[in-house]
Short mmCIF file of C-alpha atoms in Angstrom, two decimals:
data_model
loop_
_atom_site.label_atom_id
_atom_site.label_comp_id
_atom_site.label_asym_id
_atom_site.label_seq_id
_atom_site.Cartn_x
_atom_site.Cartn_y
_atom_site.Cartn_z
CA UNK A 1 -19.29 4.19 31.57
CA UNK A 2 -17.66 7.47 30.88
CA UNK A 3 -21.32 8.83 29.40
CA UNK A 4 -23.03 8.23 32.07
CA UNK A 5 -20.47 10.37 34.17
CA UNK A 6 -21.42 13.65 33.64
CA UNK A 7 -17.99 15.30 35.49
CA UNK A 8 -15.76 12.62 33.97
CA UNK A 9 -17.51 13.46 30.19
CA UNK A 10 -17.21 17.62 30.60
CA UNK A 11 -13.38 16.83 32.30
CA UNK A 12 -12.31 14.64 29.18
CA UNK A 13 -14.19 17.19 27.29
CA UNK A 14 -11.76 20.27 28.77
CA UNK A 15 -8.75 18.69 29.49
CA UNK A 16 -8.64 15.47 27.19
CA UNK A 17 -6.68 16.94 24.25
CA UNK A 18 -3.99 18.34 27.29
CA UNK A 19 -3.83 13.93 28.00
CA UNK A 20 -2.95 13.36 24.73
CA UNK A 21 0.26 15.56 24.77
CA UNK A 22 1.31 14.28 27.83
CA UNK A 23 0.85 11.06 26.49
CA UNK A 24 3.11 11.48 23.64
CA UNK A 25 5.73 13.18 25.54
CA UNK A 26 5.95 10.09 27.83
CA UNK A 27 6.34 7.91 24.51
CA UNK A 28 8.77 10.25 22.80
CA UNK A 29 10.71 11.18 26.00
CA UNK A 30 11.24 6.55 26.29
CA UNK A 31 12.19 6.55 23.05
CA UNK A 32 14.86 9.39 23.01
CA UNK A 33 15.60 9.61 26.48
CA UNK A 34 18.81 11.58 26.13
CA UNK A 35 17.40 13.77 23.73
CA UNK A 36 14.03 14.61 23.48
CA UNK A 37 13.45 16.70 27.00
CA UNK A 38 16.85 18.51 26.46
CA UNK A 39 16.60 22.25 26.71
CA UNK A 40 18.02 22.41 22.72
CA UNK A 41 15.23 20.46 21.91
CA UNK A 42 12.42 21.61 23.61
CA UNK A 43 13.12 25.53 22.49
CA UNK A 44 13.73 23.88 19.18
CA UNK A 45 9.89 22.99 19.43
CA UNK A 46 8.33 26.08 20.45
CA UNK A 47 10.19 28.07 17.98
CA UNK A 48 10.15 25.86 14.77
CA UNK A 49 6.13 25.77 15.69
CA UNK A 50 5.69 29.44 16.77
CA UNK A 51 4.12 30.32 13.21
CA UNK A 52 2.04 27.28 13.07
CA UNK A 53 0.35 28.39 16.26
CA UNK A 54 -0.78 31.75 14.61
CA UNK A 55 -1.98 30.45 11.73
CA UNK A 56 -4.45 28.22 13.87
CA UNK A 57 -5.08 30.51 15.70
CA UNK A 58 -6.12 32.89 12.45
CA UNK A 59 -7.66 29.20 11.18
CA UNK A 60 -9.92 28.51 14.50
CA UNK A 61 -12.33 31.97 14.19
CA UNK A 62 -12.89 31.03 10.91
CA UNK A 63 -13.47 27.22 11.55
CA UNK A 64 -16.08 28.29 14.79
CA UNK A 65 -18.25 30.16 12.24
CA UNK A 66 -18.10 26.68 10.04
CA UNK A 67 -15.68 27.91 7.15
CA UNK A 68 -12.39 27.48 6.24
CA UNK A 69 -10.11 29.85 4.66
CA UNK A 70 -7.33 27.64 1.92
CA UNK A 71 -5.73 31.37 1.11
CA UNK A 72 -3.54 31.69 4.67
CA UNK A 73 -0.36 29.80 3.42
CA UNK A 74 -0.34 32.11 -0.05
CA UNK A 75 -1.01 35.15 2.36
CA UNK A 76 2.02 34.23 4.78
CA UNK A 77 3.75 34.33 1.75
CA UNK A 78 3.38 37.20 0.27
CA UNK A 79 3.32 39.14 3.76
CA UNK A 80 7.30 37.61 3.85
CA UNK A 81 8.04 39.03 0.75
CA UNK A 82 6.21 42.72 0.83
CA UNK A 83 7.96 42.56 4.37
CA UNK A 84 11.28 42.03 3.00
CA UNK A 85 10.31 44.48 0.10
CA UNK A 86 10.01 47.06 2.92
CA UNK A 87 13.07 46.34 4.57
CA UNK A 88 15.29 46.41 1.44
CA UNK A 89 13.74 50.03 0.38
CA UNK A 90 15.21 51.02 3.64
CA UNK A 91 12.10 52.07 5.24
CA UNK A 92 12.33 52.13 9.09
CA UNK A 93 11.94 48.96 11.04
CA UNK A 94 8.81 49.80 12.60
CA UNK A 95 6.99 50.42 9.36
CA UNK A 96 8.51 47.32 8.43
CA UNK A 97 7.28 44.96 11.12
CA UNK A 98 3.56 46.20 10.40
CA UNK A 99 3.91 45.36 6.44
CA UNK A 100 2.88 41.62 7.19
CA UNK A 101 -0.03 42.13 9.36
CA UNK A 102 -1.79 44.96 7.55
CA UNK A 103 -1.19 42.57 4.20
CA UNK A 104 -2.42 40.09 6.06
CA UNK A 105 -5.70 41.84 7.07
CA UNK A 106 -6.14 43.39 3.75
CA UNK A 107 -5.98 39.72 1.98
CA UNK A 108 -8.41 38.66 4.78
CA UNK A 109 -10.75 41.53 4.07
CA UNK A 110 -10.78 40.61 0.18
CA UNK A 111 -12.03 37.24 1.05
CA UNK A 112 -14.56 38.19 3.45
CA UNK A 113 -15.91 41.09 1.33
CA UNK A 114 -15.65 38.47 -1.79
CA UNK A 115 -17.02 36.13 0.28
CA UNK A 116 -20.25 37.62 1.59
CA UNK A 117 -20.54 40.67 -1.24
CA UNK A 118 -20.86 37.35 -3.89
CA UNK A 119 -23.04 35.05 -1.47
CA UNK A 120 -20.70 32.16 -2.48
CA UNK A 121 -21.98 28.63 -1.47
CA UNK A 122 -19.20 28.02 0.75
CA UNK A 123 -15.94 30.46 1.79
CA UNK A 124 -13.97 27.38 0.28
CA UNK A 125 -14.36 29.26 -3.44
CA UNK A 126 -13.47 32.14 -2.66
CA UNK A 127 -10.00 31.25 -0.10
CA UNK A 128 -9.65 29.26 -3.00
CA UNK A 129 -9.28 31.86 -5.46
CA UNK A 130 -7.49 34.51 -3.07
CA UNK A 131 -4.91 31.51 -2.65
CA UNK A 132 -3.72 31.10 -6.39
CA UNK A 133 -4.03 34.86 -6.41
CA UNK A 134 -1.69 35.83 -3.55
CA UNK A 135 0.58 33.19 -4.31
CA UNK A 136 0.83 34.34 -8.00
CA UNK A 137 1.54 38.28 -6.39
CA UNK A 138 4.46 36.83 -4.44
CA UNK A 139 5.96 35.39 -7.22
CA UNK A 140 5.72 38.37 -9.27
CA UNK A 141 6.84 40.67 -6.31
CA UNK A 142 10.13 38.20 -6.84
CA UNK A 143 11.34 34.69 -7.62
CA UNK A 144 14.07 34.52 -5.36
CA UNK A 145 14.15 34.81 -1.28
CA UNK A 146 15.39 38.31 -0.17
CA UNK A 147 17.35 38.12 2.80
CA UNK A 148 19.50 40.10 5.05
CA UNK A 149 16.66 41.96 7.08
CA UNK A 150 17.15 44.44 9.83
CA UNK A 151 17.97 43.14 13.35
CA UNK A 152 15.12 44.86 14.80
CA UNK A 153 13.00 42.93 12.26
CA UNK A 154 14.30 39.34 13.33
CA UNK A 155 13.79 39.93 17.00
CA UNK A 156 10.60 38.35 17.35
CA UNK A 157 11.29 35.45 14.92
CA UNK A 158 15.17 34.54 16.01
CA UNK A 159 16.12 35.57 19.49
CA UNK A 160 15.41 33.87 23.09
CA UNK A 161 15.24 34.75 26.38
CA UNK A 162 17.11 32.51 28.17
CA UNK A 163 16.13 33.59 31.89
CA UNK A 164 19.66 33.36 32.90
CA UNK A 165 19.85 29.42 32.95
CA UNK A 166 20.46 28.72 29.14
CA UNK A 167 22.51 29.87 26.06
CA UNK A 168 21.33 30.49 22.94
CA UNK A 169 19.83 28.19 21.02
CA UNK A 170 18.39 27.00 24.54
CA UNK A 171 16.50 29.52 25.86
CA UNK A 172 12.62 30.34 25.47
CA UNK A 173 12.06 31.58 22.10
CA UNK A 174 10.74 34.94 21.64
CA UNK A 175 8.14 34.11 19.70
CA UNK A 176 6.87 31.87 21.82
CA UNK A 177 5.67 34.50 24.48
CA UNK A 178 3.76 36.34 21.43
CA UNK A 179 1.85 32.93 20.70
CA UNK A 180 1.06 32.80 24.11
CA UNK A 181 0.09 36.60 24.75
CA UNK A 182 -1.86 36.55 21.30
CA UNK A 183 -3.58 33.03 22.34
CA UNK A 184 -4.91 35.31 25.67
CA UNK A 185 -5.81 38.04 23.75
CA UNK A 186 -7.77 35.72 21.33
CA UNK A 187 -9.78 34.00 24.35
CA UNK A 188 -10.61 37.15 25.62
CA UNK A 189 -11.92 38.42 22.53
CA UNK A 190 -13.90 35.56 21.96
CA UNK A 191 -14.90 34.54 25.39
CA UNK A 192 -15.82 38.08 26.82
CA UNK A 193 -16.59 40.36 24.34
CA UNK A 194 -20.27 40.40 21.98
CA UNK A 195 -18.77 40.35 18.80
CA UNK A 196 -16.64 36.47 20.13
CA UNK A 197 -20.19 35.04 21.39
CA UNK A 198 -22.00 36.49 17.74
CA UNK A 199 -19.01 34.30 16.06
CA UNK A 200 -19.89 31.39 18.29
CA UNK A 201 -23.43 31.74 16.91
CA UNK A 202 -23.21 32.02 13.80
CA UNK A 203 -20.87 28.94 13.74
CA UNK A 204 -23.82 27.41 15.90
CA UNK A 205 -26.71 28.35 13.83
CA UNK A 206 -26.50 31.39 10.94
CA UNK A 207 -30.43 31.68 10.36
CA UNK A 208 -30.83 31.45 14.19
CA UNK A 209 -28.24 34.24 14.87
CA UNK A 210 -29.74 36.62 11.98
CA UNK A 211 -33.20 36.44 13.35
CA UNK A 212 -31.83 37.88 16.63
CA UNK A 213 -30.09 40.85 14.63
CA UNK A 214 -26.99 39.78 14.51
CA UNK A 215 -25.39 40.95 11.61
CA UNK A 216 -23.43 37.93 10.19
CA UNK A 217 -22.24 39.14 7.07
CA UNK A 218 -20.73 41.81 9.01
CA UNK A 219 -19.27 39.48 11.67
CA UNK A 220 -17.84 37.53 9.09
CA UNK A 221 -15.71 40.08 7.44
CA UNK A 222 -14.24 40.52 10.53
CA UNK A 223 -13.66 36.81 11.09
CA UNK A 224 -11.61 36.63 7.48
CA UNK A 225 -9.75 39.74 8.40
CA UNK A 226 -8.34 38.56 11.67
CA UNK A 227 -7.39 35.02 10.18
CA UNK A 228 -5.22 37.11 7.79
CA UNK A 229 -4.08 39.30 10.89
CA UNK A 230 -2.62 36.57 12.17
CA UNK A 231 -1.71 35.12 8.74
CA UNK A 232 0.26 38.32 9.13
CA UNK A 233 2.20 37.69 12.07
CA UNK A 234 3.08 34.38 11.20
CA UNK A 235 4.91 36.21 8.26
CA UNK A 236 6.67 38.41 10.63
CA UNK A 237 7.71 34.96 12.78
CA UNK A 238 8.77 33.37 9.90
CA UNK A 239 10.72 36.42 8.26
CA UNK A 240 12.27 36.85 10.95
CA UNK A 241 13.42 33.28 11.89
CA UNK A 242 14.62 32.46 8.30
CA UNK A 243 15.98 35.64 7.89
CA UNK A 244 13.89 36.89 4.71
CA UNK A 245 11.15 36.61 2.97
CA UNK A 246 10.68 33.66 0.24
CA UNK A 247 8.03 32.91 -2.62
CA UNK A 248 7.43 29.42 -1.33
CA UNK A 249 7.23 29.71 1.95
CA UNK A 250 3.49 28.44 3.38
CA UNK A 251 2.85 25.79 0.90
CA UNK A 252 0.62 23.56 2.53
CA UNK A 253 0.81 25.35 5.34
CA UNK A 254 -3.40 25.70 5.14
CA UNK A 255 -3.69 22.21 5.97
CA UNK A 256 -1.30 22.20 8.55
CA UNK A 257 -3.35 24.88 10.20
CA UNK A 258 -6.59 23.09 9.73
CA UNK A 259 -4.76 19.82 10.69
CA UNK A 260 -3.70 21.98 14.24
CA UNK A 261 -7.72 22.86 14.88
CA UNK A 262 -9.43 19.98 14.17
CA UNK A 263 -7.26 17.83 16.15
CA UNK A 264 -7.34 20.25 19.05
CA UNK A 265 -11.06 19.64 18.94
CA UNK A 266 -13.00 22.46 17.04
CA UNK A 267 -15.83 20.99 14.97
CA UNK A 268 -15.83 21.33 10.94
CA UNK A 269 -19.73 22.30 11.93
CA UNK A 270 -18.57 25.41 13.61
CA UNK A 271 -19.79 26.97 17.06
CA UNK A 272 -17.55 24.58 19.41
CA UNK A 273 -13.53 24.98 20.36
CA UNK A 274 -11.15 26.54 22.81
CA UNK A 275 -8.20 28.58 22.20
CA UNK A 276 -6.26 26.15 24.50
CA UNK A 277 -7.43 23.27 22.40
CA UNK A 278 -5.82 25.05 19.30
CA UNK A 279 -2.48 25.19 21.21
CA UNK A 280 -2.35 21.60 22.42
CA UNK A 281 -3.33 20.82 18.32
CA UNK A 282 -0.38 22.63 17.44
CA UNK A 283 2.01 21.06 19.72
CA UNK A 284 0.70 17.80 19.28
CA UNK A 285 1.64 18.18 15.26
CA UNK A 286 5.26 19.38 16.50
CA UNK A 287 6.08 16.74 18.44
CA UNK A 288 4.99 14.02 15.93
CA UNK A 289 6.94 16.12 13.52
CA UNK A 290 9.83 16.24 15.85
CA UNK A 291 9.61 12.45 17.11
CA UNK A 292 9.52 10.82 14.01
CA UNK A 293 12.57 13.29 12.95
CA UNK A 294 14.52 12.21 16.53
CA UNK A 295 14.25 8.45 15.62
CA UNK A 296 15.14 9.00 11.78
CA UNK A 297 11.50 7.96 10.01
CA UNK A 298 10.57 9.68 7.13
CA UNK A 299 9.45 12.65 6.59
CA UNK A 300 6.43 11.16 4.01
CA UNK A 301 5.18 9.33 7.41
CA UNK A 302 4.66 12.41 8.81
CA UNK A 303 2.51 13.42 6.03
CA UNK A 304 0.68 9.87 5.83
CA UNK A 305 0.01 9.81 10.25
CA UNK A 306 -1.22 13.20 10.41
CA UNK A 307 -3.68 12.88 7.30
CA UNK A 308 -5.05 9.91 9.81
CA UNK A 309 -5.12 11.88 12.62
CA UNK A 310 -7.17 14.70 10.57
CA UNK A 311 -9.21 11.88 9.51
CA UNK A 312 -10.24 10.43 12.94
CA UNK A 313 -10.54 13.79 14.34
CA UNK A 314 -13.34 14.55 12.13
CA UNK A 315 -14.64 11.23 12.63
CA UNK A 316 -15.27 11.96 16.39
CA UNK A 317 -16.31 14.93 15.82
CA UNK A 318 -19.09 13.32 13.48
CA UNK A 319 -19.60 10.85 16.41
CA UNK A 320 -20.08 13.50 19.06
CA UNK A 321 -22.53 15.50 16.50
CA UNK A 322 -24.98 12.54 16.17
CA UNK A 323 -24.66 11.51 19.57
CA UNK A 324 -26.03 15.74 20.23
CA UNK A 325 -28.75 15.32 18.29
CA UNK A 326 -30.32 11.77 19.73
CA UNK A 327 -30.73 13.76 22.94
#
């Protein structure tokens, strides 16, 4: 029924992954009626998710050109702790706030250099390698979390703007209006200018895109070094909402960045995905995350449902791919 309705298909196609949200705010808001749409709650959300959304962001230009980058986690990490590094030498707190992001495009630039200078099989090898790498770096920058960072420094991460409605912790976090002003920037980028439509080709078909001069080794290095950008500013998010910078912070973090894409609709296969998609991926992981924590399930669930949801994501993507090709 719904294939043979073209305008029904492209609709669901758009808009399907913003159904699912509203779908599981419906079931959340029946089950926690008194809590879940509170204004605490709902700026508890968009802040505890804020760095999420710019690692998936980071994750998605990667994941259009059909690779994968297992490093950002590690990199978040040790952007936090050169950050803090910066902060405790007493450097000033504009020097400080650019630490994470031009870590986090260096690391990105060693893996797509690495990546394409080696012509490694896969990008999986090499993020692979630049994870264990930056993670060990962080560890020997320091052991322990170093906290106590400048004001100026936790602005984006900690403070709201509460439009003159809420108190603090109620109002619109800070860093939400960067994940949304990024997430514009990001469209744009990829939506309007040449170098975004050469990464949608290259995810679509690499031999293709070379023949018509693009230069996708080039393109690439640039795709690696703005997943670490925003690697970067999730560092700065982060830093700033915890209040330092810590060795283990972004463990695992990869796959919840992954997780965030895929379900949003991107394709493992590259060359398909909206920035918007991304977004409503994100969200949809927070508010499972902050469901299951509202009605007191364990944590360990969370880890079990979303692995499914990764898993059936995929699965429709596979779906949708062979359905492609019979036409």
């Amino acid at each position: 029924m719904i294939s043979n309705n073209p305008a029904l298909s492209r609709f669901l196609e758009s808009y399907g992954i913003i159904l699912v949200v509203i779908v599981m705010m419906a079931i959340l808001y029946a089950t926690q009626p008194a809590t879940f749409l509170s204004a605490a709650n709902i700026s508890n959300i968009l802040k505890q998710n804020a760095f999420a959304a710019m690692l998936a962001l980071g994750m998605f230009v990667v994941i259009i050109t059909a690779g994968i980058d297992l490093s950002v986690g590690s990199v978040m990490a040790l952007a936090m702790i050169c950050l803090a590094v910066a902060d405790k030498a007493g450097l000033p707190w504009p020097i400080v706030i650019l630490v994470a992001p031009l870590v986090g495009i260096a690391s990105g630039l060693v893996n797509g250099l690495g990546y394409t200078m080696l012509k490694l099989p896969h990008p999986f090898i090499m993020t692979l390698g630049t994870l264990n790498i930056a993670r060990g770096l962080t560890s020997l920058i320091s052991q322990a979390p170093i906290s106590g960072l400048q004001p100026e420094v936790r602005y984006l991460g900690q403070k709201y703007y509460t439009l003159g409605l809420f108190n603090p912790p109620a109002g619109v976090p800070v860093s939400f209006f960067l994940v949304i002003l990024c997430a514009i920037g990001l469209w744009f980028f990829l939506n309007r200018t040449n170098m975004g439509r050469h990464i949608f080709a290259i995810g679509g078909n690499p031999q293709a895109a070379r023949v018509t001069g693009i230069d996708v080794d080039r393109v690439l290095v640039y795709v690696y070094a703005i997943c670490g950008f925003f690697a970067g500013l999730a560092a700065l998010l982060l830093a700033g909402r915890t209040d330092s910078g810590f060795p283990l912070a972004g463990v695992g973090a990869e796959l919840d960045a992954i997780a965030a894409v895929i379900i949003g609709g991107a394709s493992f296969f590259g060359g398909r995905g909206t920035v918007l998609g991304v977004l409503a991926g994100v969200l949809i992981m927070g508010l499972l995350r902050n469901g299951l924590n509202l009605n007191n399930i364990s944590p360990f669930w969370q880890q079990i449902l979303i692995g499914l949801i990764i898993i059936i994501a995929v699965y429709i993507d596979v779906l949708r791919r062979r359905a492609a090709t019979r036409k």
